CSV table of C-alpha atoms in Angstrom, one decimal:
chain,number,residue,atom,x,y,z
A,1,MET,CA,13.1,213.0,104.4
A,2,THR,CA,13.1,215.0,101.2
A,3,ARG,CA,13.0,213.3,97.8
A,4,PHE,CA,16.6,214.3,97.2
A,5,ASN,CA,17.7,212.9,100.5
A,6,ARG,CA,15.9,209.6,99.9
A,7,ARG,CA,17.5,209.4,96.5
A,8,THR,CA,21.0,210.1,98.0
A,9,ALA,CA,20.4,207.5,100.7
A,10,LEU,CA,19.4,204.9,98.1
A,11,VAL,CA,22.5,205.6,96.0
A,12,ALA,CA,24.7,205.3,99.0
A,13,LEU,CA,23.0,202.0,100.0
A,14,PHE,CA,23.5,200.6,96.5
A,15,ALA,CA,27.1,201.7,96.5
A,16,ALA,CA,27.7,200.0,99.8
A,17,LEU,CA,26.1,196.8,98.6
A,18,LEU,CA,28.3,196.8,95.5
A,19,ALA,CA,31.4,197.4,97.6
A,20,ALA,CA,30.4,194.5,100.0
A,21,ALA,CA,29.8,192.2,97.0
A,22,GLY,CA,33.2,193.2,95.6
A,23,ALA,CA,34.9,192.6,98.9
A,24,HIS,CA,33.2,189.2,99.2
A,25,ALA,CA,34.3,188.3,95.7
A,26,GLN,CA,37.9,189.3,96.4
A,27,GLN,CA,37.9,187.2,99.6
A,28,ALA,CA,36.6,184.0,97.8
A,29,PRO,CA,39.5,181.5,98.2
A,30,ALA,CA,41.2,180.3,95.0
A,31,ILE,CA,44.1,178.0,94.3
A,32,THR,CA,46.3,177.3,91.3
A,33,MET,CA,46.7,173.7,90.1
A,34,ALA,CA,49.5,172.6,87.8
A,35,SER,CA,48.1,169.6,85.9
A,36,THR,CA,48.4,167.7,82.7
A,37,THR,CA,46.8,168.3,79.3
A,38,SER,CA,45.2,164.9,79.6
A,39,THR,CA,43.1,165.8,82.7
A,40,GLU,CA,42.1,169.1,81.0
A,41,GLN,CA,41.5,167.8,77.4
A,42,SER,CA,39.6,164.8,78.5
A,43,GLY,CA,37.1,167.1,80.1
A,44,LEU,CA,37.5,165.7,83.6
A,45,PHE,CA,37.9,169.0,85.3
A,46,THR,CA,34.7,170.4,83.9
A,47,ASN,CA,33.0,167.8,86.0
A,48,LEU,CA,35.3,167.5,89.0
A,49,LEU,CA,36.2,171.1,89.9
A,50,PRO,CA,32.6,172.5,90.1
A,51,ALA,CA,31.8,169.6,92.5
A,52,PHE,CA,34.8,170.6,94.6
A,53,LYS,CA,33.7,174.3,94.6
A,54,ARG,CA,30.2,173.3,95.7
A,55,ALA,CA,31.6,171.3,98.6
A,56,THR,CA,34.2,173.9,99.8
A,57,GLY,CA,33.6,177.3,98.1
A,58,ILE,CA,37.2,177.2,96.8
A,59,ASP,CA,37.9,178.0,93.1
A,60,VAL,CA,40.6,176.2,91.2
A,61,LYS,CA,42.6,177.8,88.4
A,62,VAL,CA,44.1,175.0,86.2
A,63,VAL,CA,47.4,175.5,84.3
A,64,ALA,CA,47.4,172.4,81.9
A,65,VAL,CA,50.8,171.6,80.5
A,66,GLY,CA,52.9,168.4,80.2
A,67,THR,CA,53.6,166.7,83.5
A,68,GLY,CA,57.3,167.7,83.3
A,69,GLN,CA,56.4,171.3,82.9
A,70,ALA,CA,53.8,171.0,85.6
A,71,ILE,CA,56.4,169.7,88.0
A,72,ASP,CA,58.8,172.4,87.1
A,73,MET,CA,56.1,175.0,87.7
A,74,ALA,CA,55.4,173.5,91.2
A,75,ARG,CA,59.2,173.4,91.9
A,76,ARG,CA,59.2,177.2,91.3
A,77,GLY,CA,56.4,177.7,93.8
A,78,ASP,CA,54.0,178.8,91.0
A,79,ALA,CA,51.3,176.3,91.9
A,80,ASP,CA,49.5,175.3,95.1
A,81,VAL,CA,48.6,171.8,94.0
A,82,LEU,CA,50.2,169.3,91.6
A,83,PHE,CA,48.0,166.7,89.8
A,84,VAL,CA,50.0,164.7,87.3
A,85,HIS,CA,50.9,161.2,86.0
A,86,ASP,CA,54.6,160.3,86.1
A,87,GLN,CA,55.1,158.4,89.3
A,88,PRO,CA,58.9,158.3,89.4
A,89,ALA,CA,59.0,162.0,88.8
A,90,GLU,CA,56.3,162.6,91.5
A,91,GLU,CA,58.2,160.5,94.0
A,92,LYS,CA,61.4,162.5,93.3
A,93,PHE,CA,59.3,165.7,93.9
A,94,VAL,CA,58.4,164.4,97.3
A,95,ALA,CA,61.9,163.1,98.1
A,96,ASP,CA,63.3,166.6,97.2
A,97,GLY,CA,61.0,168.2,99.8
A,98,PHE,CA,58.6,169.9,97.5
A,99,ALA,CA,55.6,168.0,99.0
A,100,ALA,CA,55.0,166.1,102.2
A,101,ARG,CA,53.3,163.2,100.5
A,102,ARG,CA,52.0,162.0,97.2
A,103,PHE,CA,48.5,160.5,97.0
A,104,PRO,CA,47.4,158.1,94.3
A,105,VAL,CA,44.0,159.3,93.1
A,106,MET,CA,42.9,157.6,89.9
A,107,TYR,CA,44.1,155.6,86.8
A,108,ASN,CA,43.3,154.8,83.3
A,109,ASP,CA,45.5,153.5,80.5
A,110,PHE,CA,47.6,154.5,77.5
A,111,VAL,CA,46.7,153.1,74.0
A,112,LEU,CA,48.5,153.1,70.7
A,113,VAL,CA,46.3,154.6,68.0
A,114,GLY,CA,47.1,154.4,64.3
A,115,PRO,CA,45.6,154.0,60.8
A,116,LYS,CA,42.6,151.6,60.6
A,117,THR,CA,44.5,149.7,57.9
A,118,ASP,CA,47.4,149.2,60.3
A,119,PRO,CA,50.0,148.8,57.6
A,120,VAL,CA,52.8,147.6,59.9
A,121,GLY,CA,50.6,145.1,61.8
A,122,THR,CA,50.7,146.5,65.3
A,123,LYS,CA,47.3,145.4,66.4
A,124,GLY,CA,47.2,143.4,69.7
A,125,ASN,CA,48.1,143.7,73.3
A,126,ASP,CA,51.9,143.9,73.2
A,127,ILE,CA,53.0,147.6,73.2
A,128,VAL,CA,56.7,146.8,72.9
A,129,ALA,CA,56.3,144.5,69.9
A,130,ALA,CA,54.1,147.2,68.3
A,131,MET,CA,56.7,150.0,68.8
A,132,ARG,CA,59.4,147.7,67.4
A,133,LYS,CA,57.3,147.2,64.2
A,134,VAL,CA,56.6,150.9,63.9
A,135,GLY,CA,60.3,151.8,64.1
A,136,ALA,CA,61.5,149.0,61.8
A,137,ALA,CA,59.0,150.1,59.1
A,138,ASN,CA,59.9,153.8,59.4
A,139,ALA,CA,56.2,154.4,59.8
A,140,PRO,CA,54.9,157.9,60.7
A,141,PHE,CA,54.8,158.3,64.4
A,142,VAL,CA,53.9,161.5,66.3
A,143,SER,CA,55.5,161.9,69.7
A,144,ARG,CA,54.5,164.7,72.0
A,145,GLY,CA,58.2,165.4,72.8
A,146,ASP,CA,57.2,167.6,75.7
A,147,LYS,CA,58.5,165.8,78.8
A,148,SER,CA,54.9,165.0,79.7
A,149,GLY,CA,53.8,161.9,81.5
A,150,THR,CA,52.6,160.5,78.2
A,151,HIS,CA,56.0,161.3,76.6
A,152,ALA,CA,57.8,159.6,79.5
A,153,ALA,CA,55.7,156.5,79.1
A,154,GLU,CA,56.3,156.5,75.3
A,155,ASN,CA,60.0,156.7,75.9
A,156,ARG,CA,59.9,153.7,78.2
A,157,TYR,CA,58.2,151.7,75.4
A,158,TRP,CA,60.8,152.7,72.9
A,159,THR,CA,63.6,151.7,75.3
A,160,LEU,CA,62.0,148.3,75.9
A,161,ALA,CA,61.7,147.9,72.1
A,162,GLU,CA,65.5,148.2,71.8
A,163,GLY,CA,65.4,149.3,68.2
A,164,PRO,CA,65.5,152.5,66.1
A,165,ARG,CA,62.5,154.8,66.1
A,166,GLY,CA,62.6,155.0,62.4
A,167,SER,CA,62.7,157.9,60.0
A,168,GLY,CA,58.9,158.4,60.4
A,169,TYR,CA,59.4,159.5,64.0
A,170,LYS,CA,58.6,163.1,64.7
A,171,GLU,CA,58.3,165.2,67.9
A,172,CYS,CA,55.8,168.0,67.9
A,173,GLY,CA,56.6,169.5,71.4
A,174,CYS,CA,52.9,169.9,71.9
A,175,GLY,CA,49.9,168.7,74.0
A,176,MET,CA,48.0,165.5,73.5
A,177,GLY,CA,45.2,167.0,71.4
A,178,PRO,CA,47.5,168.7,68.9
A,179,ALA,CA,49.6,165.6,68.7
A,180,LEU,CA,46.6,163.5,67.8
A,181,ASN,CA,45.6,166.1,65.2
A,182,ILE,CA,49.0,165.8,63.5
A,183,ALA,CA,48.8,162.0,63.7
A,184,ALA,CA,45.3,162.1,62.1
A,185,GLN,CA,46.5,164.3,59.3
A,186,ALA,CA,49.6,162.1,58.7
A,187,ASN,CA,47.7,158.9,59.0
A,188,GLY,CA,50.3,157.9,61.5
A,189,TYR,CA,50.7,156.3,64.9
A,190,ALA,CA,50.7,157.9,68.4
A,191,ILE,CA,50.6,157.0,72.1
A,192,THR,CA,47.7,158.7,73.9
A,193,ASP,CA,46.0,158.4,77.2
A,194,ARG,CA,42.5,156.9,76.8
A,195,GLY,CA,40.7,159.8,78.4
A,196,THR,CA,41.9,162.3,75.8
A,197,TRP,CA,41.2,159.8,73.0
A,198,LEU,CA,37.6,159.3,74.1
A,199,ASN,CA,37.1,163.1,74.1
A,200,PHE,CA,39.0,163.6,70.8
A,201,LYS,CA,36.7,164.4,67.8
A,202,ASN,CA,39.1,164.7,64.9
A,203,ARG,CA,40.0,161.0,64.6
A,204,ALA,CA,40.0,160.7,60.8
A,205,ASP,CA,41.0,157.1,60.1
A,206,LEU,CA,42.7,156.6,63.4
A,207,VAL,CA,41.6,153.7,65.7
A,208,VAL,CA,42.9,152.1,68.9
A,209,LEU,CA,45.3,149.3,67.8
A,210,VAL,CA,47.1,148.3,71.0
A,211,GLU,CA,45.5,148.1,74.4
A,212,GLY,CA,45.4,145.8,77.4
A,213,ASP,CA,49.1,145.5,78.0
A,214,GLN,CA,50.0,145.9,81.8
A,215,ARG,CA,52.7,148.3,80.8
A,216,LEU,CA,50.1,150.7,79.5
A,217,PHE,CA,48.7,151.3,83.0
A,218,ASN,CA,48.5,155.1,83.7
A,219,GLN,CA,48.5,156.2,87.3
A,220,TYR,CA,47.7,159.8,88.5
A,221,GLY,CA,48.9,161.3,91.7
A,222,VAL,CA,48.0,164.5,93.6
A,223,MET,CA,50.2,166.6,96.0
A,224,ALA,CA,49.9,169.8,97.9
A,225,VAL,CA,53.1,171.8,97.3
A,226,SER,CA,55.0,172.4,100.5
A,227,PRO,CA,54.6,175.7,102.3
A,228,ALA,CA,57.9,175.1,104.0
A,229,LYS,CA,59.5,175.7,100.6
A,230,PHE,CA,57.1,178.4,99.6
A,231,PRO,CA,55.4,180.2,102.5
A,232,HIS,CA,53.2,182.3,100.1
A,233,LEU,CA,51.3,179.3,98.9
A,234,LYS,CA,47.7,178.7,99.9
A,235,ALA,CA,48.6,175.5,101.9
A,236,ALA,CA,45.3,175.0,103.8
A,237,GLU,CA,43.1,175.4,100.7
A,238,ALA,CA,45.5,173.1,98.7
A,239,GLN,CA,45.3,170.4,101.3
A,240,ARG,CA,41.5,170.7,101.3
A,241,PHE,CA,41.5,169.9,97.6
A,242,VAL,CA,43.8,166.9,98.1
A,243,ASP,CA,41.7,165.7,101.0
A,244,TRP,CA,38.5,166.1,99.0
A,245,VAL,CA,39.7,164.4,95.8
A,246,VAL,CA,40.8,161.3,97.7
A,247,SER,CA,37.6,161.2,99.8
A,248,PRO,CA,34.6,159.2,98.8
A,249,ALA,CA,32.9,162.3,97.4
A,250,GLY,CA,35.9,163.2,95.2
A,251,GLN,CA,36.4,159.6,94.1
A,252,GLN,CA,32.7,159.3,93.2
A,253,ALA,CA,32.9,162.5,91.1
A,254,ILE,CA,35.9,161.0,89.2
A,255,ALA,CA,34.0,157.7,88.6
A,256,ALA,CA,30.9,159.6,87.5
A,257,TYR,CA,32.6,161.3,84.5
A,258,LYS,CA,31.8,159.4,81.3
A,259,ILE,CA,31.7,160.0,77.6
A,260,GLY,CA,29.2,158.0,75.6
A,261,GLY,CA,28.6,155.8,78.7
A,262,GLU,CA,32.3,154.9,78.9
A,263,GLN,CA,34.2,155.8,82.1
A,264,LEU,CA,37.4,157.7,81.5
A,265,PHE,CA,39.1,157.5,84.9
A,266,PHE,CA,39.0,154.9,87.7
A,267,PRO,CA,39.4,156.2,91.3
A,268,ASN,CA,42.0,154.3,93.4
A,269,ALA,CA,42.9,156.5,96.3
A,270,GLY,CA,44.4,154.6,99.2
A,271,LYS,CA,45.3,151.6,97.1
């Protein structure tokens, strides 16, 4: 073989290898997950999703929005998996035929954060009494106002408080991180999930004031969106994620995620 022919053969071989690598990359399975800002902003997925990929080879693209928006996205067939935290809305999603089953996967809790000085005296373990005091004092309160799971929980607490929200109440229509930033700047109050709070750096003078109330329990559920509704979805890969995240391996990956030695989420699949 001449030097020219050898060079041509090597170029052809290199091109074939590149083409094969490209084809393999294109064939690598991937799914889209509609989830909440709390799972994303807490940092959970940076730990959880690489573990899932190592176990299955499946990539997961996360679209992190409020739970209401995530459910709407799944109802349009724009997500293969739904991973959110508003159980009544999740159960309606299943009842309406958009998923065959909802699986509980993990929980943490909501907390009320506010100024360290706590000018209206909310500190304690009674979230309803605290919200009543915030509203009566017209204290600055930042609501996400985005139909998220956190916003839904906050609205339940306001309803139970049976009083005005006060002139200090403001809706930002934003995710948990931006809402906390606004509350920190305003030296105001806000409801947040504990996971996002633990990962939040810009706390200024904000501290946790109310925790430990049973009504602050925050359950997460996971569902594979129904291929009967949307045949184009990657149903098999989506179900593999659901099966993995509720399996001992997935549950252990959730439990292993900590910040400063503190566990952010507590697995409870099958309970």
